[in-house]
Every structure is written in C-alpha cells, then in structure tokens.
CSV table of C-alpha atoms in Angstrom, one decimal:
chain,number,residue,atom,x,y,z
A,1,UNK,CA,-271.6,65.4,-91.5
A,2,UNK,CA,-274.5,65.0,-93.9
A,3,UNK,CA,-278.3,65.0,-93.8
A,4,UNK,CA,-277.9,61.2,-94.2
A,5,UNK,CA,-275.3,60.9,-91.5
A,6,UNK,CA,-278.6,62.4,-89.1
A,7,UNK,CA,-281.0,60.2,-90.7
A,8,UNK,CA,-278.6,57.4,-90.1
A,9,UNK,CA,-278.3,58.2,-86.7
A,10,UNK,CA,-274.8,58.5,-84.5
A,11,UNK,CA,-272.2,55.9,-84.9
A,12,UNK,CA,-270.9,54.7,-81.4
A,13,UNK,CA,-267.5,53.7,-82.8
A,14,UNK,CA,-267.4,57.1,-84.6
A,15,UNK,CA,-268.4,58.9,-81.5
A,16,UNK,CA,-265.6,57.4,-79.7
A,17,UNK,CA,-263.2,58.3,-81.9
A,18,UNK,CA,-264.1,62.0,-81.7
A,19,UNK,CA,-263.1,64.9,-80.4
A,20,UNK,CA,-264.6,67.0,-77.5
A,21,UNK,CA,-264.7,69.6,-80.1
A,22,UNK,CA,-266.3,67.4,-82.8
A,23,UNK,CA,-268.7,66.0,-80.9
A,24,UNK,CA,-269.8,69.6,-79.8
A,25,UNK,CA,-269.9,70.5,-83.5
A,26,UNK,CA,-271.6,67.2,-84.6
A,27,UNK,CA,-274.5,68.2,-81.5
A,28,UNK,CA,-274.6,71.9,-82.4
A,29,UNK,CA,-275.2,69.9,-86.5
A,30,UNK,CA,-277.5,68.1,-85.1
A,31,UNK,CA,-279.3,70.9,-82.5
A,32,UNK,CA,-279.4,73.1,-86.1
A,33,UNK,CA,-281.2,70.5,-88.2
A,34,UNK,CA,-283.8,69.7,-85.7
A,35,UNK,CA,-284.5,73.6,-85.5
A,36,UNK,CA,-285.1,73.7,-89.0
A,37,UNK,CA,-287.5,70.5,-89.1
A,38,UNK,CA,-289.5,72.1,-86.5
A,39,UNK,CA,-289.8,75.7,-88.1
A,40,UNK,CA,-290.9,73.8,-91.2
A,41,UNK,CA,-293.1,71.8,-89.4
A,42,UNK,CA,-294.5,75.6,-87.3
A,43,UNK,CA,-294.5,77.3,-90.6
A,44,UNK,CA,-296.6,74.5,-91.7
A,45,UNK,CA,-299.4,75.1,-89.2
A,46,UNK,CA,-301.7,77.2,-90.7
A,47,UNK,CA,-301.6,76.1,-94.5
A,48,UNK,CA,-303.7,74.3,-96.8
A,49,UNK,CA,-303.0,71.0,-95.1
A,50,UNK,CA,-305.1,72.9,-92.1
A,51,UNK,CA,-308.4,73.4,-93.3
A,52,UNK,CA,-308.7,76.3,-91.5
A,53,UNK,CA,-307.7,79.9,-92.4
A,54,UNK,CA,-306.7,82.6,-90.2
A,55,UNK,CA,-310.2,84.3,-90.2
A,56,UNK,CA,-312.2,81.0,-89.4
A,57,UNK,CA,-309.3,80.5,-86.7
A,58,UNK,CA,-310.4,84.4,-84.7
A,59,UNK,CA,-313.8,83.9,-82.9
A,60,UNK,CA,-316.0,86.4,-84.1
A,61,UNK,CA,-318.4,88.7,-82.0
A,62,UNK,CA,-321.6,87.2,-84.1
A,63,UNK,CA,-321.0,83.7,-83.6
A,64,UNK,CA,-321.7,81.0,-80.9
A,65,UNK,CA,-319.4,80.8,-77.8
A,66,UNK,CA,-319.8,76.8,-78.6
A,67,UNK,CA,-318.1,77.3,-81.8
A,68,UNK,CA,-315.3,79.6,-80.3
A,69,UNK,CA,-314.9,76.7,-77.6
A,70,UNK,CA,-315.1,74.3,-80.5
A,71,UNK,CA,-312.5,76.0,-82.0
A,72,UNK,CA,-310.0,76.4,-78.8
A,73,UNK,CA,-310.3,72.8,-78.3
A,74,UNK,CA,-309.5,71.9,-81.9
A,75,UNK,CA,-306.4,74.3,-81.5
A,76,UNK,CA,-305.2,72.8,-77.9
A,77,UNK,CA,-303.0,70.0,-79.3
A,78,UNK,CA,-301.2,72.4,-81.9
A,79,UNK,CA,-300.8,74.7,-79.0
A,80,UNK,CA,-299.3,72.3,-76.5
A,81,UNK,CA,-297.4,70.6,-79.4
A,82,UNK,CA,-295.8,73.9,-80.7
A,83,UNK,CA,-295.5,74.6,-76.7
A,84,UNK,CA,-293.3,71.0,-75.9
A,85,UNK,CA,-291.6,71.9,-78.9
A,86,UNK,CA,-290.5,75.8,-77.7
A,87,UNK,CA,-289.7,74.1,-74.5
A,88,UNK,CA,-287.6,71.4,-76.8
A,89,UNK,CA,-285.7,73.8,-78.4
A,90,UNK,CA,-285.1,76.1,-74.8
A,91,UNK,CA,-283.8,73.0,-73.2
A,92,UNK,CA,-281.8,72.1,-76.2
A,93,UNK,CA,-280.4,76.0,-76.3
A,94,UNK,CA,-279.5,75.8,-72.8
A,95,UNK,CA,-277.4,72.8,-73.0
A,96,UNK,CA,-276.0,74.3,-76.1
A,97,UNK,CA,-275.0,76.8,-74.0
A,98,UNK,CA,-274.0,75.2,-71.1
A,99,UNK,CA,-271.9,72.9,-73.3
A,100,UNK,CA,-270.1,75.9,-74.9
A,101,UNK,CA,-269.4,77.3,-71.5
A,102,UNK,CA,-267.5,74.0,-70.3
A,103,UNK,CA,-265.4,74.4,-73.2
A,104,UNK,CA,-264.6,77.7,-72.4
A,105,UNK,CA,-264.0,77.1,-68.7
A,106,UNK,CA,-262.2,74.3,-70.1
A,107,UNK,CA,-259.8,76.4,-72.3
A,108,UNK,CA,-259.4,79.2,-69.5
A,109,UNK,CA,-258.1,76.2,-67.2
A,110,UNK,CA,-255.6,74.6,-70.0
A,111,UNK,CA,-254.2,78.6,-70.9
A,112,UNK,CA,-254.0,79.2,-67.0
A,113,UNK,CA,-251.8,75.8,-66.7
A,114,UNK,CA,-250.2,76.7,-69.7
A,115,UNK,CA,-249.1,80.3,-68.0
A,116,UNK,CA,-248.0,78.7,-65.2
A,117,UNK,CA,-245.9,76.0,-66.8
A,118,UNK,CA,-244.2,79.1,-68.7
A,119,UNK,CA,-243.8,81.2,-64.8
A,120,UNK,CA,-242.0,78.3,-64.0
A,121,UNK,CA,-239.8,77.9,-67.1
A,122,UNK,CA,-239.4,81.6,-66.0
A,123,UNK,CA,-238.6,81.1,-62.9
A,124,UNK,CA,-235.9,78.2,-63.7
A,125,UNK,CA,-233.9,80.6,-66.5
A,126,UNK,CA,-233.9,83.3,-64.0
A,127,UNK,CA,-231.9,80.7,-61.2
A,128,UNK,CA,-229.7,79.4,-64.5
A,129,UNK,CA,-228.7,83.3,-65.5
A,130,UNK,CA,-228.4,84.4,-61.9
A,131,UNK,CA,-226.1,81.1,-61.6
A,132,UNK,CA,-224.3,82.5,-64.8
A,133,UNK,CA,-223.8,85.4,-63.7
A,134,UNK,CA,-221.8,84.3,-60.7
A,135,UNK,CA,-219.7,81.9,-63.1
A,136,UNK,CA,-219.0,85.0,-65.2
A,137,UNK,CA,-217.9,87.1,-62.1
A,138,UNK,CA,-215.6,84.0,-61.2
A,139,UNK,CA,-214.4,83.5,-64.7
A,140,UNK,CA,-213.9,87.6,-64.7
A,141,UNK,CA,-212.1,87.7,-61.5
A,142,UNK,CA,-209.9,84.8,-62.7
A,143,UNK,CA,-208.9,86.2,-65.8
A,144,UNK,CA,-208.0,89.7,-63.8
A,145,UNK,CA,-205.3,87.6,-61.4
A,146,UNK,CA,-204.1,85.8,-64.6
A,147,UNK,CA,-203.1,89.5,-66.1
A,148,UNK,CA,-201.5,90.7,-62.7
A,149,UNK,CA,-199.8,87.3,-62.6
A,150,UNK,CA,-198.6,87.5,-66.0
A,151,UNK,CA,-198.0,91.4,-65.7
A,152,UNK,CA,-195.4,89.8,-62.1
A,153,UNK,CA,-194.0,86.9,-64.4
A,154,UNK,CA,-192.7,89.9,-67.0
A,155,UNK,CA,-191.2,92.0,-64.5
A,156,UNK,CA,-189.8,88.7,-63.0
A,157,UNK,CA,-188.5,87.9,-66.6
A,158,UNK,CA,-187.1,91.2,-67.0
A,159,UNK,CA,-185.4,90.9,-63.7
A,160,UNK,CA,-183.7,87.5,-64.6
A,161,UNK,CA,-182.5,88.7,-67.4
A,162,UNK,CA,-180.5,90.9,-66.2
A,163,UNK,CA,-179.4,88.9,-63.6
A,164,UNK,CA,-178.2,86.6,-66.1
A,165,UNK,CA,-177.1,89.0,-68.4
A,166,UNK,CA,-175.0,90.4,-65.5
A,167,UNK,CA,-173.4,87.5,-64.4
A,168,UNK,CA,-172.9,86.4,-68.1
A,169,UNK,CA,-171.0,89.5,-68.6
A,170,UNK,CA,-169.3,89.1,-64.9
A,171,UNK,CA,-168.3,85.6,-66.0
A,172,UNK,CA,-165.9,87.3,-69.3
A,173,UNK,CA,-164.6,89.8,-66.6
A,174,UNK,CA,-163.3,86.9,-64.9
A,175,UNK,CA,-162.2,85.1,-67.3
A,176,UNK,CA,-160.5,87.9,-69.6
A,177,UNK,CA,-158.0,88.5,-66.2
A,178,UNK,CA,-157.9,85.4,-65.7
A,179,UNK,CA,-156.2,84.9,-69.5
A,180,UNK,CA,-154.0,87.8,-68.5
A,181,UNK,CA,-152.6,86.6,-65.7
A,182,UNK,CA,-152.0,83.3,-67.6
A,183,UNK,CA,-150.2,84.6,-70.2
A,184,UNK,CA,-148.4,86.9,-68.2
A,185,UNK,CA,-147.2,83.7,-65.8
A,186,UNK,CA,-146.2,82.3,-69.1
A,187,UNK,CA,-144.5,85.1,-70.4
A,188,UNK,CA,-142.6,85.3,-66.9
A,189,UNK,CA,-141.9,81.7,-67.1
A,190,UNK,CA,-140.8,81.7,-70.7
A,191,UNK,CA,-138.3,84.2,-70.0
C-alpha cells in the first residue's frame, strides 16, 4: 500500500478480497500514517507560521493579567485540538490493540483445535496399533501351531515310511518263498 492508495481512500472490492491479516496490516498502514500527519502537524505548532515564539507564549510577572488571559484564550483551540487529537490517537491505539489481541486469541483458539485434532489422530493410531498388536499375537500363535503341526506331520512321515518300507520289504519275504515253493512243486512235478 502506498501514500496514494491512503489518499485514494479504501477500495470496498479490495477490502473484501482481503485477508483478516491484511486488513489488520492495511489499518495498522493506515493508523501509522495518520500518526505521522499529526506529529507534523504538532511539531508545526510553534513555528514561524505561529507568530508567536515561545517567550511571548509564558506570561511574564511584569505584564497585564489581561494579556496572559489574552494569551490563554488565543492558545485554547490548539490546546483542545492537540487534546481531540491525543485522545484520537489513544482511541486509535486501543483498538490497535484490541484488534491485535483478537488475532491472538484467535490463533490460541485455531492451535488449541489444531492440538486436539492431533490428540485424536493420537488417540485413533493408538486403537489401530493396540488392534495390531492382537493381529500379531494371532498371526504369532498361528505360525507356532503350524511348526508343531508340521514338527507331527514329520514324525508322522517318518513313521509311514517305515511302515511302508516294512511292508515293502515283508511283501519280497513273501514272495521270494513263495517262488521257492513254486519251483520246488515244479521240480517235484518235473521229476
């Protein structure tokens, strides 16, 4: 914002389109510039422009008590003047400030919904790993009967084997005698 932006004056549409922030920085432009027109215009009271200097402005002991009266009442519209104008600049402090403190207790309230959105994002992970964990104790439990079930299947195995190997072996018994007597029952019947 320039100096001819202020002498311009605000732009509704432009206003509109700000920011809570901008606008507080366009007022606090604003609040600034209008402090330095009035010190100018304060530091102004006194000069040439004033006929008076500042030892014509203190009564003195010699002179009349019209002239000092004279003098006061000459003085009482650049004292009320620079008076509504301290007062100006008060008010315009305090809403300064009471602006700036609405944006704070703005920004406490966003940062304390912010902390609460993140207790509760807390909150959920800690059900989802807590809900994890039980997975993985299921998933751990299962994997421990697999390998005792698999450990049973080998023995099992092993068993069978044997078995088979048994009755394989059981089976030529049988069968070797069984050729024996055959060819003996032929050799018997041959002869």
């Amino acid at each position: 914002m320039s100096f001819q932006d202020i002498q311009i004056g605000p732009n509704p549409s432009s206003r509109r389109n700000q920011s809570p922030s901008q606008a507080v920085a366009t007022g606090i432009f604003q609040i600034k510039t209008a402090i330095a027109a009035f010190r100018r215009l304060v530091d102004g009271v006194g000069t040439v422009r004033h006929s008076r200097t500042p030892s014509e402005a203190v009564p003195t002991s010699s002179g009349s008590g019209e002239e000092s009266v004279g003098i006061d009442v000459e003085s009482q519209p650049f004292i009320r003047e620079q008076k509504r104008q301290e007062i100006l600049l008060l008010d315009n402090e305090i809403s300064f400030n009471e602006a700036m403190i609405e944006e704070r207790e703005q920004g406490i309230r966003e940062v304390e919904e912010q902390i609460e959105q993140a207790n509760e994002i807390f909150k959920d992970l800690a059900v989802l790993v807590h809900y994890q964990g039980v997975v993985i104790d299921d998933i751990h439990s299962n994997i421990d009967a697999s390998a005792g079930a698999t450990t049973q299947a080998r023995v099992q195995l092993a068993k069978a084997s044997k078995s088979v190997k048994s009755k394989t072996s059981w089976c030529w018994w049988v069968l070797a005698i069984f050729v024996v007597v055959l060819v003996i029952l032929l050799v018997v019947l041959i002869l």
